[in-house]
Coordinates of C-alpha atoms in Angstrom, one line a residue:
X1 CA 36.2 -7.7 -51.7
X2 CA 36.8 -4.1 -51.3
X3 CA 37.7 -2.3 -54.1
X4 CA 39.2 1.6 -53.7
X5 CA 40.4 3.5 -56.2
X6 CA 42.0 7.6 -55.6
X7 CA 41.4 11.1 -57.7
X8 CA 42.6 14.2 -57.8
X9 CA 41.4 17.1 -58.8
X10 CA 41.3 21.3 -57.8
X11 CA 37.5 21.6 -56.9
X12 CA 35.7 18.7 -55.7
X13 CA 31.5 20.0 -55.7
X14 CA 29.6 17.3 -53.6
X15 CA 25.7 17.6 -54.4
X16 CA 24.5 18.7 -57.8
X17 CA 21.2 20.4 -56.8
X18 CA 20.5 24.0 -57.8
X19 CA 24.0 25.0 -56.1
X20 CA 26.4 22.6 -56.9
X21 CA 25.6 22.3 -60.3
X22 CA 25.9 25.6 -60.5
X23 CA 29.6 25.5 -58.8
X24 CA 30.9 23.2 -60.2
X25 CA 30.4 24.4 -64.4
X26 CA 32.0 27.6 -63.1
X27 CA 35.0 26.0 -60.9
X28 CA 35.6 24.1 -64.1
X29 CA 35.3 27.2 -67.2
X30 CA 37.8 28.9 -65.2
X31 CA 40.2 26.4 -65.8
X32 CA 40.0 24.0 -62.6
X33 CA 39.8 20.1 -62.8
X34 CA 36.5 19.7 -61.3
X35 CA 34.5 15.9 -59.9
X36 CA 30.6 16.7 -59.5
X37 CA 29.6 14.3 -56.9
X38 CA 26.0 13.5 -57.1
X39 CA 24.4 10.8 -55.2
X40 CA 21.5 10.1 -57.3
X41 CA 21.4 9.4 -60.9
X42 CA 20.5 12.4 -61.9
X43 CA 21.4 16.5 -61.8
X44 CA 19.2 18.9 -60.5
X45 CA 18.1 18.3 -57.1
X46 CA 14.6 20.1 -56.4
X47 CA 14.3 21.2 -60.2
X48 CA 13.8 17.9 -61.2
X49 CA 10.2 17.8 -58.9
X50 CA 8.3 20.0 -61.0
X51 CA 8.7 23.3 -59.1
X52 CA 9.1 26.2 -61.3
X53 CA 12.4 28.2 -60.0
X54 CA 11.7 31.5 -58.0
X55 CA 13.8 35.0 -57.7
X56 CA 14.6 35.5 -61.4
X57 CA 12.5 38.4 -60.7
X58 CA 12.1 40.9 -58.4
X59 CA 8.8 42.7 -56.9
X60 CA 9.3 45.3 -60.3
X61 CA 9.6 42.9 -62.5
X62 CA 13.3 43.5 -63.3
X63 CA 15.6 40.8 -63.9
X64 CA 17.7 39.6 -60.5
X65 CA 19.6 36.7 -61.9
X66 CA 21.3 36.8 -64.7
X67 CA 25.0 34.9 -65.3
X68 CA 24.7 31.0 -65.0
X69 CA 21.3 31.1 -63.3
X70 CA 20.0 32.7 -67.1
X71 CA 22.3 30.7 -69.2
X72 CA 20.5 27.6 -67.7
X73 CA 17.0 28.6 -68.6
X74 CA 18.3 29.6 -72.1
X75 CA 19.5 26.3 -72.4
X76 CA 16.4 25.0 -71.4
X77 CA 14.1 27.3 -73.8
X78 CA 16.1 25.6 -76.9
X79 CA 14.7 22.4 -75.8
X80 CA 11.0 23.8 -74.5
X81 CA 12.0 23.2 -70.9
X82 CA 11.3 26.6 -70.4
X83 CA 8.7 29.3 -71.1
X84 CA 10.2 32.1 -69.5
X85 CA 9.8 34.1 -66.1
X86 CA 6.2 35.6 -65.3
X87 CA 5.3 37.9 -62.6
X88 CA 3.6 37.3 -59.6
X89 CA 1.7 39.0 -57.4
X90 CA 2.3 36.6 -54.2
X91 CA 5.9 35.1 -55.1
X92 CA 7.3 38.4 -57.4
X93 CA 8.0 35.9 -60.3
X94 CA 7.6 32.2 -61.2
X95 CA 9.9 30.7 -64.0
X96 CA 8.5 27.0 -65.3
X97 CA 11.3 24.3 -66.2
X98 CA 10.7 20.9 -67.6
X99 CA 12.3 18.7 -64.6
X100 CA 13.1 16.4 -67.7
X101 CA 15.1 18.6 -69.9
X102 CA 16.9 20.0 -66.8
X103 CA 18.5 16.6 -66.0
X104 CA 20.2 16.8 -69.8
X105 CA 20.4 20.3 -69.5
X106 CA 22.7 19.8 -66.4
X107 CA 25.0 17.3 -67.7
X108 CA 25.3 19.1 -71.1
X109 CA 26.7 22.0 -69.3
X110 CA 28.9 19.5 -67.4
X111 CA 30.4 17.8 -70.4
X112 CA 31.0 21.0 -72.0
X113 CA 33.0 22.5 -69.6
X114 CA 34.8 19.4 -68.6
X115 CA 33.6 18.4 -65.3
X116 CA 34.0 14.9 -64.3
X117 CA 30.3 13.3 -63.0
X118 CA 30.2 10.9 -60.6
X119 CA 26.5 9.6 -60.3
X120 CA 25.1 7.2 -58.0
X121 CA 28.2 7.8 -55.1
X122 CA 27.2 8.5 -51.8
X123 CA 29.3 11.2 -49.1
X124 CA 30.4 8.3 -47.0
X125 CA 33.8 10.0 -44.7
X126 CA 35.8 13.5 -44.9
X127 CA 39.1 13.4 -43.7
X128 CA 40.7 17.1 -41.7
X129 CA 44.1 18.0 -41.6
X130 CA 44.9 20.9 -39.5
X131 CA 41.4 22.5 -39.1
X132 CA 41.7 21.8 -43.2
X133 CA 39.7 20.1 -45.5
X134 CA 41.9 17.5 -47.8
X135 CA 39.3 14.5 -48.5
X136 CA 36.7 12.8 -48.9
X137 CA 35.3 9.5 -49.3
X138 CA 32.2 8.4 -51.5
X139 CA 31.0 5.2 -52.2
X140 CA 28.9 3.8 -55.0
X141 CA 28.5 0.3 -56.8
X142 CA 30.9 -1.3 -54.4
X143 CA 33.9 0.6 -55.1
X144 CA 35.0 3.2 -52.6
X145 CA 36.5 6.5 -54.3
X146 CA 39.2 8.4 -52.0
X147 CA 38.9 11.9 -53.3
X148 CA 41.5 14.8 -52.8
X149 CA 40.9 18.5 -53.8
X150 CA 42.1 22.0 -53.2
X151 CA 39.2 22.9 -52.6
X152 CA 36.2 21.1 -51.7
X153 CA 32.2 22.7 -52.2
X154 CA 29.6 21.6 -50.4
X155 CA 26.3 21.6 -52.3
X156 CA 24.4 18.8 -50.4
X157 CA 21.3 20.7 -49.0
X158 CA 21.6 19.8 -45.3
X159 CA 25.4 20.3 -45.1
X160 CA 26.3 16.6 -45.1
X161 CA 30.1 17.3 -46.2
X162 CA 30.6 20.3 -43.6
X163 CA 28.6 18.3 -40.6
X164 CA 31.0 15.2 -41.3
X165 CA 34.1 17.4 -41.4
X166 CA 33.0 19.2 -38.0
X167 CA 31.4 22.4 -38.9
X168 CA 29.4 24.2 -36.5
X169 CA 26.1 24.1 -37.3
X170 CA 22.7 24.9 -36.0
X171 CA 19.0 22.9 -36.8
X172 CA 16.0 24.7 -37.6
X173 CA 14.7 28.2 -36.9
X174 CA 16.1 30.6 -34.2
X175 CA 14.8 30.2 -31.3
X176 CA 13.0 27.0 -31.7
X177 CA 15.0 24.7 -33.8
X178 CA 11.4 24.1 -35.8
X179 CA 11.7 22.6 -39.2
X180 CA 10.3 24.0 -42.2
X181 CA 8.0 21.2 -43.9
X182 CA 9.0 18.6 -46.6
X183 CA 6.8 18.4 -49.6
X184 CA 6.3 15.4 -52.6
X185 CA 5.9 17.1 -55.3
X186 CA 3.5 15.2 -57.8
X187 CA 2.1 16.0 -61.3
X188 CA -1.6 15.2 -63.0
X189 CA -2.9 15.4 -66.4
X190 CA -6.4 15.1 -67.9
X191 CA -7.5 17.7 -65.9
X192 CA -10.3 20.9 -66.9
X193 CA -8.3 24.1 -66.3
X194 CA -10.8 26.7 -66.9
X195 CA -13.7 24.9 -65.1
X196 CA -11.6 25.1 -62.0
X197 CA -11.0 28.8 -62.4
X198 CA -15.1 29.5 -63.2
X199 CA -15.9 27.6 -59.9
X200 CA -12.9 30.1 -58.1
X201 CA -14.4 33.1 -60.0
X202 CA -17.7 33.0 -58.5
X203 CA -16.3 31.4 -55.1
X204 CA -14.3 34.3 -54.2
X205 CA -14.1 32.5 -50.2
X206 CA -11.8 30.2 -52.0
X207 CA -9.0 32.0 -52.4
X208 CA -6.0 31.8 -49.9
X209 CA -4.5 35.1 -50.7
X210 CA -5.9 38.2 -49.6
X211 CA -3.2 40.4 -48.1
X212 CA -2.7 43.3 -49.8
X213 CA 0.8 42.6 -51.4
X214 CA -1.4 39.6 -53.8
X215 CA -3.4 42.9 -55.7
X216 CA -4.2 41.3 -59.3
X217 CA -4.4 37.4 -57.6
X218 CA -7.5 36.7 -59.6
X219 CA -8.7 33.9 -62.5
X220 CA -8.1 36.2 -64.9
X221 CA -3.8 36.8 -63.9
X222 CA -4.3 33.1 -64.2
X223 CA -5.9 32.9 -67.3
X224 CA -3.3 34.9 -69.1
X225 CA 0.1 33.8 -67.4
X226 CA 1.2 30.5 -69.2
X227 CA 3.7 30.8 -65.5
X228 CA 1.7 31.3 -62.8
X229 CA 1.1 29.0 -58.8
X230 CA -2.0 29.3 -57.8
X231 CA -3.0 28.8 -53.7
X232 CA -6.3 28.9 -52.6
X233 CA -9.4 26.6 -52.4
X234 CA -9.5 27.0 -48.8
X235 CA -13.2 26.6 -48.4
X236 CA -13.1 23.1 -50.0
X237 CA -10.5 22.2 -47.9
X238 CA -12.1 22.9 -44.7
X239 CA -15.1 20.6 -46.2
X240 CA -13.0 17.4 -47.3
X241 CA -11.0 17.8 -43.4
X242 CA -14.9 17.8 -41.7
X243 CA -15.8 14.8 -43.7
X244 CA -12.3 12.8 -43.1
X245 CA -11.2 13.2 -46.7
X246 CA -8.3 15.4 -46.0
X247 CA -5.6 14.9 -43.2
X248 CA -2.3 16.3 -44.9
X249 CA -1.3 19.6 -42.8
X250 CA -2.4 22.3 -45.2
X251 CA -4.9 24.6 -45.9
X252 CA -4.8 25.6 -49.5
X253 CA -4.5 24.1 -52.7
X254 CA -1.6 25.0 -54.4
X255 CA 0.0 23.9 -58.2
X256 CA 2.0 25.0 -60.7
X257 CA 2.1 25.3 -64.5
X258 CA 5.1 23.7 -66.0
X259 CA 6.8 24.0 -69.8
X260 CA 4.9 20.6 -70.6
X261 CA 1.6 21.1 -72.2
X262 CA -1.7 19.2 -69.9
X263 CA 1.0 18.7 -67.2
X264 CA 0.4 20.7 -63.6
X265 CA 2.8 20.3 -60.7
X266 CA 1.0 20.1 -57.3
X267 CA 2.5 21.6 -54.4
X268 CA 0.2 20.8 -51.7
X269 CA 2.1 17.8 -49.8
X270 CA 2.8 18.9 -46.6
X271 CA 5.3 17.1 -44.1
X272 CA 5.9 18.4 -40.7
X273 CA 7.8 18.0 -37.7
X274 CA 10.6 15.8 -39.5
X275 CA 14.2 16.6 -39.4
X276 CA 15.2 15.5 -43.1
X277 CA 19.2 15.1 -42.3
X278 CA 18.2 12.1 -40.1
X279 CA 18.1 9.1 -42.3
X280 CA 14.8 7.5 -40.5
X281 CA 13.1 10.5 -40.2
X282 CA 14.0 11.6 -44.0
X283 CA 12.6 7.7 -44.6
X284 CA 9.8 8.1 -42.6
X285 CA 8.7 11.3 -44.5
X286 CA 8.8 10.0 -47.5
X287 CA 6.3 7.5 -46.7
X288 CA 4.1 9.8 -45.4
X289 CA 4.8 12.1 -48.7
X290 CA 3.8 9.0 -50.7
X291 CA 0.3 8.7 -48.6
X292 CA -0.2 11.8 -49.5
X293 CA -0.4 12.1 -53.0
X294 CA -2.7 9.2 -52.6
X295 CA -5.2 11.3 -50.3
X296 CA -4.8 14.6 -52.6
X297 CA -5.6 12.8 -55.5
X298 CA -8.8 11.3 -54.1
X299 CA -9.3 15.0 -52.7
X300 CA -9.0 16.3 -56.0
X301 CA -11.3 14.1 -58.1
X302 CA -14.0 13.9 -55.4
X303 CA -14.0 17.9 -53.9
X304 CA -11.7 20.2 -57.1
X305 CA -14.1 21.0 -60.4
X306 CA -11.6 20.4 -63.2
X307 CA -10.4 17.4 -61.3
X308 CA -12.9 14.9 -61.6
X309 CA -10.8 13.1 -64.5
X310 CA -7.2 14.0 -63.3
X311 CA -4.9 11.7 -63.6
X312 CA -1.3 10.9 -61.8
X313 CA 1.2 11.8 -64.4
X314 CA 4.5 11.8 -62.0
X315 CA 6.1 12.1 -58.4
X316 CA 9.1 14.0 -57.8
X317 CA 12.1 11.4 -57.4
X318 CA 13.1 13.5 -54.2
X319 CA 11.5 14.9 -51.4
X320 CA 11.8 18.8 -51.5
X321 CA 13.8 20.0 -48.1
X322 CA 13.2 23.4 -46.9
X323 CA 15.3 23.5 -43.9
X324 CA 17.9 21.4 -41.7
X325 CA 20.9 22.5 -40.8
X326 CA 22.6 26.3 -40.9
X327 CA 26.1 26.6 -40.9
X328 CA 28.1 29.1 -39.0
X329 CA 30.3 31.4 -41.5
X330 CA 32.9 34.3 -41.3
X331 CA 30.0 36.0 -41.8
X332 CA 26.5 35.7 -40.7
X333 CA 23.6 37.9 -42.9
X334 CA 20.2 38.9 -40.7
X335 CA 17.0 40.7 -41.4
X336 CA 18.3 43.5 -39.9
X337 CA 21.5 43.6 -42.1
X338 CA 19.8 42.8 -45.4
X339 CA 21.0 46.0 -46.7
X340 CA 23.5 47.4 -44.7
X341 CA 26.2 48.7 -47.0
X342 CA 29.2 46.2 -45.7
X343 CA 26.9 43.7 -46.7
X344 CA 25.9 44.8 -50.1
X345 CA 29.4 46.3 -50.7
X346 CA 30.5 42.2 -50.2
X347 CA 27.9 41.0 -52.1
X348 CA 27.9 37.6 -54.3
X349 CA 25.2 36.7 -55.0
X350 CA 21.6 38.4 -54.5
X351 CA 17.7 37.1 -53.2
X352 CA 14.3 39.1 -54.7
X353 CA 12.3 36.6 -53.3
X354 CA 9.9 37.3 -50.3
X355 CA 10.6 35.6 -46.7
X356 CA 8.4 32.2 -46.9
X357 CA 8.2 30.1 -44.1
X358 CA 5.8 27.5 -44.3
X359 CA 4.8 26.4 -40.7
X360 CA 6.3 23.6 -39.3
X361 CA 3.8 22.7 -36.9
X362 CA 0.6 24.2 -38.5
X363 CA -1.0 24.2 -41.6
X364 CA -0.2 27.9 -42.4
X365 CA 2.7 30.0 -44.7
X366 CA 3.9 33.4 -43.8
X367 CA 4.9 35.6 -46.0
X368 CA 6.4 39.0 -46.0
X369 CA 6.9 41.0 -49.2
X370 CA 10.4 41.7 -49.8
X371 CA 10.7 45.1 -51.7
X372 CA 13.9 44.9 -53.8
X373 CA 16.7 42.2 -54.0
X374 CA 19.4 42.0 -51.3
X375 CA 23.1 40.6 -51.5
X376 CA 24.5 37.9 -50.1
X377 CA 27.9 38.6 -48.7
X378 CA 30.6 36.2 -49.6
X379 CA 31.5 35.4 -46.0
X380 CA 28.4 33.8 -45.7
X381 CA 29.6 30.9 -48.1
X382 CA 32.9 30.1 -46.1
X383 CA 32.6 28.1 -42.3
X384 CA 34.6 29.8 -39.6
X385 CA 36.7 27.4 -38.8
X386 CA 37.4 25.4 -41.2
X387 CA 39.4 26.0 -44.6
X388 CA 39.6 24.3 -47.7
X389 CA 35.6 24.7 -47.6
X390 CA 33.1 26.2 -49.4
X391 CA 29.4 26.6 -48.5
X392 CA 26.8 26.2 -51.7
X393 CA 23.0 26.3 -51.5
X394 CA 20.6 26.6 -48.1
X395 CA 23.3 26.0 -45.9
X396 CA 25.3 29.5 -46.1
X397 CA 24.7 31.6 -42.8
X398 CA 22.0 33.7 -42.5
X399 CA 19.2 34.0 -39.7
X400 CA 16.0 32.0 -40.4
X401 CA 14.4 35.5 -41.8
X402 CA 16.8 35.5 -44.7
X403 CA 17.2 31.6 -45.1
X404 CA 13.1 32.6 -45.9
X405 CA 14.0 34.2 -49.1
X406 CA 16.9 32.4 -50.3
X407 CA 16.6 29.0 -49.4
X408 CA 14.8 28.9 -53.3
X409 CA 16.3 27.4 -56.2
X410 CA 17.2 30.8 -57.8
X411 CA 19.5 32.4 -55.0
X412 CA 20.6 29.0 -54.3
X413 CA 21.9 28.7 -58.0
X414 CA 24.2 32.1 -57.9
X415 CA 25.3 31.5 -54.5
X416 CA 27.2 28.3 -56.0
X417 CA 28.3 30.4 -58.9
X418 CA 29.4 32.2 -56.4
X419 CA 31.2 29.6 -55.0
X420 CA 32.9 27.6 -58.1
X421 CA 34.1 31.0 -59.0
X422 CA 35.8 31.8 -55.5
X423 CA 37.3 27.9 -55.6
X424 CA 39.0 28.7 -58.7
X425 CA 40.0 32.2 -57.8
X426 CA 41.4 31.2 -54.7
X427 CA 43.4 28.1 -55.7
X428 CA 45.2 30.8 -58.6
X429 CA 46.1 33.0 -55.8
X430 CA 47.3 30.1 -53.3
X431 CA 45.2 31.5 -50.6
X432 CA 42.7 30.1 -48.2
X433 CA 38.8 30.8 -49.5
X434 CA 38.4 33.2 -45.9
X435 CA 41.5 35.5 -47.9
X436 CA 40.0 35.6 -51.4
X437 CA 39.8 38.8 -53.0
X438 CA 36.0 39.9 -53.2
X439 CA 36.7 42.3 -55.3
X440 CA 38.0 40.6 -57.7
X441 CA 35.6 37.6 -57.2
X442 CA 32.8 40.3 -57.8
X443 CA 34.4 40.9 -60.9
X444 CA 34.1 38.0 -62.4
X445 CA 30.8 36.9 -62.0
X446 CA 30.0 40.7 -63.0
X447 CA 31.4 39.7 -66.0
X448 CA 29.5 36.5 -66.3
X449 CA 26.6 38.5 -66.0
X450 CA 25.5 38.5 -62.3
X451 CA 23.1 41.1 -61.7
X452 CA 24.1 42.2 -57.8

């Protein structure tokens, strides 16, 4: 028997990563009835894997997010889910969160503010009515929800509400269409921290950084950051691949400290040539990510001083997505405009993190300093042609450079401030979300203490 039943609300946020979490706690303080769609049973997205959240900082060290994106890892510090933000010489600044304490963090927020959770429902049809969007369908536990909004966000990573609704769109890198990699993220415990940094100490060849923008990427920055990633271990790596011991498509080492004491998040997973908003590819990556952190563990205890007695203390219960699909918006941001005034003058929401892509075809990341933080235009969150619309997280439209830099959980979590706030602001002044007033939505997350 099928079993339907109807809502209504003024913002419906589909996706409650990073970005839609984000949008929909602001669509929702400023007064809007507001349904988080999420279709896992969980908030949070990537910062639930482990990963520490980048682009709190910038290359200075001066704050580039505050507003929601701080609140959050205030929140967390009352709990110990975070330890702060810590500088870094290769990624400008890492911030460590408990992936834990962010999932009650998230809904916390979410019940204090009044927005309506819907776990465990999965985007299933999105109905258009004159070039707008009015609906949507999601489906979960076999009851099928018929949703109508004023406005609808979309903060599903790859764009799955704005594909099914018709958006343009376009896959992958300029040029190419190549895919960023998919990672697993996994943790260990029980492991020797400071004999692995001895053995890195007087093996200099086995660290991965040497440009000059990582000055001060040395065992004793890790020794005294309680938040840093380390990459390297290069040289072991090339050893473990010439004996068969290593066949993941990477090669460096890399983890990350976390809030939790004896736990280290490993970021060395590596999954390439998928496209991840394909269901059998996405399913197919996931069993190679699983093989993975069987291989690396073996790697680790066998090739890694420190690691001999490591043990598997979690996997992330996602894979992490760098890149599908890019959506085309009223406005489009490129390397080249990054910090043209128009752009900054219409800015919602700012990047400090460097331009990262992680090969999708080789084993390699490149990585170009980025000086100061940039703005995001608010253009960028709203598809051409469609209205009714919103655009939260990795899917706004920017050229591959950009999507580089703020692609990251940081940007991505004051571009859907961003958003939320321009729902709200939009459905007051009974205007489309192309005709909101950017001055006025700069205001307000000004006043919620955005730093742009």
């Amino acid at each position: 028997m099928k079993r339907i039943t109807t809502k209504d609300c003024d913002v419906a946020v589909i996706g409650g990563g990073p970005g839609g979490l984000a949008a929909a706690v602001c669509s929702a303080r400023m007064g809007k009835k507001t349904i988080l769609v999420e279709r896992n049973g969980f908030l949070g997205g990537t910062a639930t894997s482990g990963l520490g959240i980048l682009g709190y900082l910038d290359r200075q060290g001066k704050k580039a997010l505050g507003g929601f994106a701080q609140e959050l890892i205030d929140r967390l510090a009352n709990y110990g889910g975070a330890i702060g933000h810590y500088p870094c010489p290769v990624h400008n600044s890492i911030t460590p969160i408990s992936p834990d304490w962010f999932k009650v963090v998230a809904v916390e927020m979410c019940q204090e503010a009044g927005v309506e959770i819907l776990f465990n429902n999965e985007l299933l049809d999105v109905t258009v009515e004159s070039g707008r969007v009015t609906g949507v369908e999601v489906y979960g536990k076999c009851v099928h929800t018929l949703i109508s909004a004023k406005v609808f966000i979309d903060g599903t990573g790859d764009g799955d509400l704005a594909y099914m609704a018709g958006a343009r769109y376009v896959s992958g890198q300029d040029g190419t269409g190549i895919m960023q990699p998919c990672t697993l993220m996994f943790s260990v415990k029980d492991y020797n921290l400071e004999e692995f940094l001895s053995f890195a100490e007087n093996n200099p060849q086995n660290f991965g950084i040497k440009e000059d923008y990582a000055k001060g990427y040395t065992p004793s920055f890790f020794r005294s950051s309680p938040g840093h990633c380390f990459i390297g271990m290069d040289d072991l790596i090339r050893k473990a691949k010439e004996a068969g011991d290593f066949h993941v498509p990477r090669n460096q080492f890399i983890y990350i400290t976390t809030p939790v004491d004896g736990i280290l998040a490993i970021n060395t997973s590596r999954i390439t040539e998928i496209d991840a908003s394909d269901p059998y590819q996405l399913s197919r990556g996931l069993e190679d990510g699983y093989m993975q952190v069987k291989e690396l563990m073996a790697f680790m205890k066998k090739y890694l001083p420190g690691f001999a007695d490591a043990k598997l203390a979690g996997i992330s219960p996602t894979l992490g997505i760098r890149e599908t699909r890019h959506f085309l918006g009223v406005r489009r941001l490129t390397k080249d405009t990054m910090y043209a005034p128009e752009m900054m003058q219409e800015a919602v929401a700012q990047s400090a993190y460097n331009i990262d892509i992680h090969s999708g075809v080789k084993d390699h990341i490149d990585l170009t300093p980025i000086d100061k933080p940039f703005g995001i235009p608010y253009g960028c969150l709203v598809p051409e042609s469609l209205d009714g619309l919103l655009l939260s997280g990795r899917t706004i439209c920017v050229d591959s450079q950009v999507f580089a830099s703020v692609r990251v959980m940081g940007p991505c979590i004051e571009i859907g401030e961003a958003a939320g706030a321009a729902a709200a602001l939009g459905i007051d002044a009974g205007v489309d979300m192309r005709d909101v007033d950017i001055k006025a939505l700069r205001s307000v997350l000004r006043k919620n203490g955005c730093l742009f």
